[in-house]
Amino acid sequence: MLQIAVCDDDETMGEYLRQLIVKKLGDDSNYKVSVFSAGKQLLKTGTQYDILFLDIELKDINGIDMARQLRKESESESVIVFVTALKEYIFDAFDVQAFQYLLKPIEEEKFFQVLDKALIECRTLKQAEPLVIRVKGVYRNVPKENILYAENEARKIVLHLKEEQITYYAKMSELEGLLGKQFFRCHRGYLVNLSAVKSYDTGSIQLKNGETILMAKQKYSNFVTAYMDFLRRK
């Protein structure tokens, strides 16, 4: 699940930004927007947010200092967008690897453009991160690009890699959130890497390595949309 946070001590502005995000992303269970009116309140959650929309002039902590703390303490690679009325902090924003600096008042169309770019950046970062799993008491780093597909087997997941198979205890829904948009849940029992797809029809997906996995008929339309989006991003 994509975790998005908005932090602005003007609660009206915080709610407005939340509404813009929902307007853009729609009613989708794959993301969650959390709104905070205090910076320290956000920091206390300990949550690794994927995208952060932060005001700078907060009552309890400067937004730049909050971003610096997030970077230092959690080694966060969150996509940070400052939303502020203050122009003078733009160079400080570079020091905390801010993705964008939006000045108030917010132009809706500009906000949507920045959100789109932030989502693309977030997906790129997620795809680059290795999948860390626990297999028989040992933690393994699995490069996501090596995963052809994941298969649900009772309470276990079988990762079908290019060179091997790895079986471990996990839920498919949790793995789906970790792997990101390059993977699609084409069937209750399968999660496929879109880069591994060779061809498909309404009942199956043929992979480049010669294997075939099931496609649920009710998933077909969404799969085609996701696959076309993936091809356009390449």
PDB file of C-alpha atoms in Angstrom:
ATOM      1  CA  MET A   1       0.000   0.000   0.000  1.00  0.00           C
ATOM      2  CA  LEU A   2       1.245   3.466  -0.903  1.00  0.00           C
ATOM      3  CA  GLN A   3       1.567   5.602   2.235  1.00  0.00           C
ATOM      4  CA  ILE A   4       1.090   9.363   1.724  1.00  0.00           C
ATOM      5  CA  ALA A   5       1.338  11.970   4.491  1.00  0.00           C
ATOM      6  CA  VAL A   6       0.275  15.616   4.563  1.00  0.00           C
ATOM      7  CA  CYS A   7       1.565  17.864   7.352  1.00  0.00           C
ATOM      8  CA  ASP A   8       0.265  21.428   7.683  1.00  0.00           C
ATOM      9  CA  ASP A   9      -0.675  23.255  10.882  1.00  0.00           C
ATOM     10  CA  ASP A  10      -3.519  24.894   8.964  1.00  0.00           C
ATOM     11  CA  GLU A  11      -6.021  22.059   9.225  1.00  0.00           C
ATOM     12  CA  THR A  12      -8.125  23.509   6.406  1.00  0.00           C
ATOM     13  CA  MET A  13      -5.113  23.411   4.073  1.00  0.00           C
ATOM     14  CA  GLY A  14      -4.233  19.890   5.197  1.00  0.00           C
ATOM     15  CA  GLU A  15      -7.731  18.675   4.401  1.00  0.00           C
ATOM     16  CA  TYR A  16      -7.686  20.515   1.069  1.00  0.00           C
ATOM     17  CA  LEU A  17      -4.477  18.744   0.024  1.00  0.00           C
ATOM     18  CA  ARG A  18      -5.950  15.412   1.115  1.00  0.00           C
ATOM     19  CA  GLN A  19      -9.006  16.048  -1.039  1.00  0.00           C
ATOM     20  CA  LEU A  20      -6.811  16.909  -4.035  1.00  0.00           C
ATOM     21  CA  ILE A  21      -4.902  13.640  -3.636  1.00  0.00           C
ATOM     22  CA  VAL A  22      -8.131  11.638  -3.410  1.00  0.00           C
ATOM     23  CA  LYS A  23      -9.549  13.520  -6.395  1.00  0.00           C
ATOM     24  CA  LYS A  24      -6.497  12.606  -8.437  1.00  0.00           C
ATOM     25  CA  LEU A  25      -6.041   8.996  -7.304  1.00  0.00           C
ATOM     26  CA  GLY A  26      -9.704   8.096  -6.933  1.00  0.00           C
ATOM     27  CA  ASP A  27     -11.253   5.514  -4.636  1.00  0.00           C
ATOM     28  CA  ASP A  28      -8.357   3.068  -4.581  1.00  0.00           C
ATOM     29  CA  SER A  29      -7.504   0.774  -1.672  1.00  0.00           C
ATOM     30  CA  ASN A  30      -3.851   0.720  -2.767  1.00  0.00           C
ATOM     31  CA  TYR A  31      -3.047   4.014  -1.056  1.00  0.00           C
ATOM     32  CA  LYS A  32      -3.665   5.735   2.284  1.00  0.00           C
ATOM     33  CA  VAL A  33      -3.478   9.461   3.033  1.00  0.00           C
ATOM     34  CA  SER A  34      -2.683  10.529   6.605  1.00  0.00           C
ATOM     35  CA  VAL A  35      -3.072  14.201   7.589  1.00  0.00           C
ATOM     36  CA  PHE A  36      -1.164  15.792  10.485  1.00  0.00           C
ATOM     37  CA  SER A  37      -1.388  19.290  11.949  1.00  0.00           C
ATOM     38  CA  ALA A  38       1.923  19.007  13.834  1.00  0.00           C
ATOM     39  CA  GLY A  39       5.332  17.835  12.669  1.00  0.00           C
ATOM     40  CA  LYS A  40       6.216  15.982  15.875  1.00  0.00           C
ATOM     41  CA  GLN A  41       2.907  14.127  15.623  1.00  0.00           C
ATOM     42  CA  LEU A  42       3.995  12.780  12.232  1.00  0.00           C
ATOM     43  CA  LEU A  43       7.476  11.875  13.486  1.00  0.00           C
ATOM     44  CA  LYS A  44       6.047   9.893  16.413  1.00  0.00           C
ATOM     45  CA  THR A  45       4.169   7.520  14.113  1.00  0.00           C
ATOM     46  CA  GLY A  46       7.424   5.914  12.971  1.00  0.00           C
ATOM     47  CA  THR A  47       5.750   5.168   9.638  1.00  0.00           C
ATOM     48  CA  GLN A  48       7.861   5.042   6.489  1.00  0.00           C
ATOM     49  CA  TYR A  49       5.815   7.276   4.208  1.00  0.00           C
ATOM     50  CA  ASP A  50       6.337   6.955   0.467  1.00  0.00           C
ATOM     51  CA  ILE A  51       5.328  10.556  -0.321  1.00  0.00           C
ATOM     52  CA  LEU A  52       5.312  13.499   2.090  1.00  0.00           C
ATOM     53  CA  PHE A  53       3.679  16.892   1.516  1.00  0.00           C
ATOM     54  CA  LEU A  54       5.182  19.134   4.201  1.00  0.00           C
ATOM     55  CA  ASP A  55       4.628  22.728   5.181  1.00  0.00           C
ATOM     56  CA  ILE A  56       7.774  24.525   6.388  1.00  0.00           C
ATOM     57  CA  GLU A  57       6.343  27.032   8.863  1.00  0.00           C
ATOM     58  CA  LEU A  58       4.924  24.652  11.454  1.00  0.00           C
ATOM     59  CA  LYS A  59       4.207  25.651  15.045  1.00  0.00           C
ATOM     60  CA  ASP A  60       6.226  22.901  16.714  1.00  0.00           C
ATOM     61  CA  ILE A  61       9.102  22.238  14.300  1.00  0.00           C
ATOM     62  CA  ASN A  62      10.506  23.714  11.109  1.00  0.00           C
ATOM     63  CA  GLY A  63       9.540  21.558   8.131  1.00  0.00           C
ATOM     64  CA  ILE A  64      13.144  21.503   6.867  1.00  0.00           C
ATOM     65  CA  ASP A  65      14.351  20.253  10.248  1.00  0.00           C
ATOM     66  CA  MET A  66      11.616  17.620  10.266  1.00  0.00           C
ATOM     67  CA  ALA A  67      12.663  16.389   6.825  1.00  0.00           C
ATOM     68  CA  ARG A  68      16.301  16.311   7.951  1.00  0.00           C
ATOM     69  CA  GLN A  69      15.330  14.251  10.986  1.00  0.00           C
ATOM     70  CA  LEU A  70      13.367  11.817   8.834  1.00  0.00           C
ATOM     71  CA  ARG A  71      16.333  11.387   6.501  1.00  0.00           C
ATOM     72  CA  LYS A  72      18.789  10.874   9.374  1.00  0.00           C
ATOM     73  CA  GLU A  73      16.872   8.703  11.825  1.00  0.00           C
ATOM     74  CA  SER A  74      15.031   6.357   9.493  1.00  0.00           C
ATOM     75  CA  GLU A  75      17.286   6.638   6.443  1.00  0.00           C
ATOM     76  CA  SER A  76      14.068   7.513   4.666  1.00  0.00           C
ATOM     77  CA  GLU A  77      13.998   7.714   0.881  1.00  0.00           C
ATOM     78  CA  SER A  78      10.548   9.279   0.943  1.00  0.00           C
ATOM     79  CA  VAL A  79       9.599  11.581  -1.906  1.00  0.00           C
ATOM     80  CA  ILE A  80       9.348  14.947  -0.106  1.00  0.00           C
ATOM     81  CA  VAL A  81       7.338  17.831  -1.531  1.00  0.00           C
ATOM     82  CA  PHE A  82       7.349  21.111   0.401  1.00  0.00           C
ATOM     83  CA  VAL A  83       4.082  23.043   0.213  1.00  0.00           C
ATOM     84  CA  THR A  84       4.701  26.452   1.714  1.00  0.00           C
ATOM     85  CA  ALA A  85       4.194  30.207   1.453  1.00  0.00           C
ATOM     86  CA  LEU A  86       7.897  30.808   2.185  1.00  0.00           C
ATOM     87  CA  LYS A  87      10.215  31.331  -0.785  1.00  0.00           C
ATOM     88  CA  GLU A  88      13.415  31.745   1.219  1.00  0.00           C
ATOM     89  CA  TYR A  89      13.841  28.060   2.122  1.00  0.00           C
ATOM     90  CA  ILE A  90      14.108  26.739  -1.414  1.00  0.00           C
ATOM     91  CA  PHE A  91      17.880  26.189  -1.212  1.00  0.00           C
ATOM     92  CA  ASP A  92      17.562  24.517   2.201  1.00  0.00           C
ATOM     93  CA  ALA A  93      15.127  22.109   0.575  1.00  0.00           C
ATOM     94  CA  PHE A  94      17.910  20.839  -1.668  1.00  0.00           C
ATOM     95  CA  ASP A  95      19.899  19.822   1.433  1.00  0.00           C
ATOM     96  CA  VAL A  96      17.210  17.304   2.403  1.00  0.00           C
ATOM     97  CA  GLN A  97      16.786  16.024  -1.173  1.00  0.00           C
ATOM     98  CA  ALA A  98      13.343  17.545  -1.608  1.00  0.00           C
ATOM     99  CA  PHE A  99      11.630  16.405  -4.781  1.00  0.00           C
ATOM    100  CA  GLN A 100       9.643  19.591  -5.373  1.00  0.00           C
ATOM    101  CA  TYR A 101       8.902  22.971  -3.795  1.00  0.00           C
ATOM    102  CA  LEU A 102       5.347  24.236  -4.228  1.00  0.00           C
ATOM    103  CA  LEU A 103       4.390  27.764  -3.249  1.00  0.00           C
ATOM    104  CA  LYS A 104       1.007  28.652  -1.782  1.00  0.00           C
ATOM    105  CA  PRO A 105      -1.619  29.438  -2.914  1.00  0.00           C
ATOM    106  CA  ILE A 106      -1.786  26.050  -4.593  1.00  0.00           C
ATOM    107  CA  GLU A 107      -2.781  25.769  -8.222  1.00  0.00           C
ATOM    108  CA  GLU A 108      -4.781  22.566  -8.563  1.00  0.00           C
ATOM    109  CA  GLU A 109      -3.382  21.613 -11.968  1.00  0.00           C
ATOM    110  CA  LYS A 110       0.201  22.251 -10.837  1.00  0.00           C
ATOM    111  CA  PHE A 111      -0.391  20.111  -7.745  1.00  0.00           C
ATOM    112  CA  PHE A 112      -1.680  17.252  -9.902  1.00  0.00           C
ATOM    113  CA  GLN A 113       1.415  17.476 -12.130  1.00  0.00           C
ATOM    114  CA  VAL A 114       3.715  17.295  -9.120  1.00  0.00           C
ATOM    115  CA  LEU A 115       1.724  14.398  -7.655  1.00  0.00           C
ATOM    116  CA  ASP A 116       2.030  12.480 -10.937  1.00  0.00           C
ATOM    117  CA  LYS A 117       5.797  12.988 -10.987  1.00  0.00           C
ATOM    118  CA  ALA A 118       6.079  12.057  -7.312  1.00  0.00           C
ATOM    119  CA  LEU A 119       4.210   8.806  -7.959  1.00  0.00           C
ATOM    120  CA  ILE A 120       6.556   7.933 -10.829  1.00  0.00           C
ATOM    121  CA  GLU A 121       9.584   8.704  -8.647  1.00  0.00           C
ATOM    122  CA  CYS A 122       8.131   6.640  -5.816  1.00  0.00           C
ATOM    123  CA  ARG A 123       7.571   3.644  -8.105  1.00  0.00           C
ATOM    124  CA  THR A 124      11.113   3.931  -9.400  1.00  0.00           C
ATOM    125  CA  LEU A 125      12.505   3.915  -5.862  1.00  0.00           C
ATOM    126  CA  LYS A 126      10.314   0.991  -4.829  1.00  0.00           C
ATOM    127  CA  GLN A 127      11.322  -1.042  -7.849  1.00  0.00           C
ATOM    128  CA  ALA A 128      14.997  -0.414  -7.122  1.00  0.00           C
ATOM    129  CA  GLU A 129      14.697  -1.648  -3.529  1.00  0.00           C
ATOM    130  CA  PRO A 130      15.414  -5.357  -3.040  1.00  0.00           C
ATOM    131  CA  LEU A 131      12.728  -7.537  -1.481  1.00  0.00           C
ATOM    132  CA  VAL A 132      13.916  -8.658   1.967  1.00  0.00           C
ATOM    133  CA  ILE A 133      12.365 -11.960   3.079  1.00  0.00           C
ATOM    134  CA  ARG A 134      12.956 -14.440   5.896  1.00  0.00           C
ATOM    135  CA  VAL A 135      13.601 -17.971   4.705  1.00  0.00           C
ATOM    136  CA  LYS A 136      14.190 -20.668   7.337  1.00  0.00           C
ATOM    137  CA  GLY A 137      15.415 -18.126   9.859  1.00  0.00           C
ATOM    138  CA  VAL A 138      17.763 -16.376   7.431  1.00  0.00           C
ATOM    139  CA  TYR A 139      17.079 -12.997   5.800  1.00  0.00           C
ATOM    140  CA  ARG A 140      17.603 -12.791   2.050  1.00  0.00           C
ATOM    141  CA  ASN A 141      17.736  -9.846  -0.327  1.00  0.00           C
ATOM    142  CA  VAL A 142      15.926 -10.724  -3.537  1.00  0.00           C
ATOM    143  CA  PRO A 143      16.290  -8.292  -6.473  1.00  0.00           C
ATOM    144  CA  LYS A 144      12.773  -7.625  -7.711  1.00  0.00           C
ATOM    145  CA  GLU A 145      13.830  -7.761 -11.346  1.00  0.00           C
ATOM    146  CA  ASN A 146      14.796 -11.428 -10.834  1.00  0.00           C
ATOM    147  CA  ILE A 147      11.251 -12.404  -9.833  1.00  0.00           C
ATOM    148  CA  LEU A 148       9.210 -13.767 -12.733  1.00  0.00           C
ATOM    149  CA  TYR A 149       6.093 -14.400 -10.673  1.00  0.00           C
ATOM    150  CA  ALA A 150       4.913 -15.294  -7.191  1.00  0.00           C
ATOM    151  CA  GLU A 151       2.612 -18.219  -6.474  1.00  0.00           C
ATOM    152  CA  ASN A 152       0.330 -18.653  -3.482  1.00  0.00           C
ATOM    153  CA  GLU A 153       0.657 -22.089  -1.875  1.00  0.00           C
ATOM    154  CA  ALA A 154      -1.496 -22.465   1.266  1.00  0.00           C
ATOM    155  CA  ARG A 155       0.134 -20.123   3.828  1.00  0.00           C
ATOM    156  CA  LYS A 156       3.337 -19.896   1.825  1.00  0.00           C
ATOM    157  CA  ILE A 157       4.601 -17.890  -1.124  1.00  0.00           C
ATOM    158  CA  VAL A 158       6.710 -19.455  -3.863  1.00  0.00           C
ATOM    159  CA  LEU A 159       8.894 -16.921  -5.641  1.00  0.00           C
ATOM    160  CA  HIS A 160       9.752 -18.112  -9.130  1.00  0.00           C
ATOM    161  CA  LEU A 161      13.062 -16.474  -9.998  1.00  0.00           C
ATOM    162  CA  LYS A 162      15.160 -16.677 -13.139  1.00  0.00           C
ATOM    163  CA  GLU A 163      17.529 -19.196 -11.573  1.00  0.00           C
ATOM    164  CA  GLU A 164      15.683 -20.731  -8.599  1.00  0.00           C
ATOM    165  CA  GLN A 165      12.511 -20.964  -6.531  1.00  0.00           C
ATOM    166  CA  ILE A 166      12.204 -19.669  -2.968  1.00  0.00           C
ATOM    167  CA  THR A 167       9.422 -20.729  -0.609  1.00  0.00           C
ATOM    168  CA  TYR A 168       8.646 -18.778   2.556  1.00  0.00           C
ATOM    169  CA  TYR A 169       5.739 -17.876   4.841  1.00  0.00           C
ATOM    170  CA  ALA A 170       3.927 -14.683   3.813  1.00  0.00           C
ATOM    171  CA  LYS A 171       0.601 -13.293   2.606  1.00  0.00           C
ATOM    172  CA  MET A 172       0.142 -12.545  -1.070  1.00  0.00           C
ATOM    173  CA  SER A 173      -1.583  -9.229  -0.279  1.00  0.00           C
ATOM    174  CA  GLU A 174       1.469  -8.062   1.705  1.00  0.00           C
ATOM    175  CA  LEU A 175       3.864  -9.106  -1.054  1.00  0.00           C
ATOM    176  CA  GLU A 176       1.722  -7.279  -3.608  1.00  0.00           C
ATOM    177  CA  GLY A 177       2.190  -4.047  -1.672  1.00  0.00           C
ATOM    178  CA  LEU A 178       5.951  -4.545  -1.398  1.00  0.00           C
ATOM    179  CA  LEU A 179       6.557  -5.289  -5.061  1.00  0.00           C
ATOM    180  CA  GLY A 180       4.777  -2.254  -6.474  1.00  0.00           C
ATOM    181  CA  LYS A 181       3.177  -1.429  -9.813  1.00  0.00           C
ATOM    182  CA  GLN A 182       5.502  -3.530 -11.979  1.00  0.00           C
ATOM    183  CA  PHE A 183       3.742  -6.605 -10.593  1.00  0.00           C
ATOM    184  CA  PHE A 184       0.083  -7.422 -11.179  1.00  0.00           C
ATOM    185  CA  ARG A 185      -2.238  -9.758  -9.255  1.00  0.00           C
ATOM    186  CA  CYS A 186      -3.633 -11.599 -12.282  1.00  0.00           C
ATOM    187  CA  HIS A 187      -5.242 -14.363 -10.226  1.00  0.00           C
ATOM    188  CA  ARG A 188      -5.881 -15.097  -6.567  1.00  0.00           C
ATOM    189  CA  GLY A 189      -2.900 -17.441  -6.673  1.00  0.00           C
ATOM    190  CA  TYR A 190      -0.503 -15.487  -8.914  1.00  0.00           C
ATOM    191  CA  LEU A 191       1.350 -12.193  -8.938  1.00  0.00           C
ATOM    192  CA  VAL A 192       3.222 -11.619 -12.193  1.00  0.00           C
ATOM    193  CA  ASN A 193       6.145  -9.380 -13.109  1.00  0.00           C
ATOM    194  CA  LEU A 194       4.888  -7.400 -16.110  1.00  0.00           C
ATOM    195  CA  SER A 195       8.390  -7.362 -17.595  1.00  0.00           C
ATOM    196  CA  ALA A 196       8.265 -11.180 -17.782  1.00  0.00           C
ATOM    197  CA  VAL A 197       5.077 -11.272 -19.894  1.00  0.00           C
ATOM    198  CA  LYS A 198       5.364 -12.527 -23.478  1.00  0.00           C
ATOM    199  CA  SER A 199       1.682 -12.790 -24.430  1.00  0.00           C
ATOM    200  CA  TYR A 200      -1.727 -13.225 -22.810  1.00  0.00           C
ATOM    201  CA  ASP A 201      -5.369 -14.069 -23.341  1.00  0.00           C
ATOM    202  CA  THR A 202      -8.473 -13.972 -21.148  1.00  0.00           C
ATOM    203  CA  GLY A 203      -7.522 -17.123 -19.238  1.00  0.00           C
ATOM    204  CA  SER A 204      -3.731 -17.233 -19.102  1.00  0.00           C
ATOM    205  CA  ILE A 205      -0.415 -15.383 -19.337  1.00  0.00           C
ATOM    206  CA  GLN A 206       2.518 -16.774 -21.276  1.00  0.00           C
ATOM    207  CA  LEU A 207       5.897 -15.813 -19.848  1.00  0.00           C
ATOM    208  CA  LYS A 208       9.138 -15.222 -21.711  1.00  0.00           C
ATOM    209  CA  ASN A 209      10.722 -18.286 -20.075  1.00  0.00           C
ATOM    210  CA  GLY A 210       8.048 -20.552 -21.559  1.00  0.00           C
ATOM    211  CA  GLU A 211       5.877 -20.996 -18.464  1.00  0.00           C
ATOM    212  CA  THR A 212       2.138 -20.271 -18.397  1.00  0.00           C
ATOM    213  CA  ILE A 213       0.178 -18.983 -15.408  1.00  0.00           C
ATOM    214  CA  LEU A 214      -3.551 -18.471 -14.862  1.00  0.00           C
ATOM    215  CA  MET A 215      -5.422 -15.244 -15.520  1.00  0.00           C
ATOM    216  CA  ALA A 216      -8.745 -14.720 -13.733  1.00  0.00           C
ATOM    217  CA  LYS A 217     -11.365 -13.554 -16.252  1.00  0.00           C
ATOM    218  CA  GLN A 218     -12.496 -10.732 -13.964  1.00  0.00           C
ATOM    219  CA  LYS A 219      -8.879  -9.491 -13.820  1.00  0.00           C
ATOM    220  CA  TYR A 220      -8.369  -9.371 -17.583  1.00  0.00           C
ATOM    221  CA  SER A 221      -9.489  -5.794 -18.235  1.00  0.00           C
ATOM    222  CA  ASN A 222      -7.431  -4.346 -15.368  1.00  0.00           C
ATOM    223  CA  PHE A 223      -4.449  -6.431 -16.432  1.00  0.00           C
ATOM    224  CA  VAL A 224      -4.557  -5.020 -19.968  1.00  0.00           C
ATOM    225  CA  THR A 225      -4.679  -1.478 -18.568  1.00  0.00           C
ATOM    226  CA  ALA A 226      -1.766  -2.140 -16.181  1.00  0.00           C
ATOM    227  CA  TYR A 227       0.295  -3.828 -18.896  1.00  0.00           C
ATOM    228  CA  MET A 228      -0.248  -0.983 -21.364  1.00  0.00           C
ATOM    229  CA  ASP A 229       0.735   1.530 -18.667  1.00  0.00           C
ATOM    230  CA  PHE A 230       3.860  -0.517 -17.968  1.00  0.00           C
ATOM    231  CA  LEU A 231       4.839  -0.564 -21.658  1.00  0.00           C
ATOM    232  CA  ARG A 232       4.383   3.207 -21.896  1.00  0.00           C
ATOM    233  CA  ARG A 233       6.669   3.726 -18.872  1.00  0.00           C
ATOM    234  CA  LYS A 234       9.482   1.634 -20.340  1.00  0.00           C
TER     235      LYS A 234
END
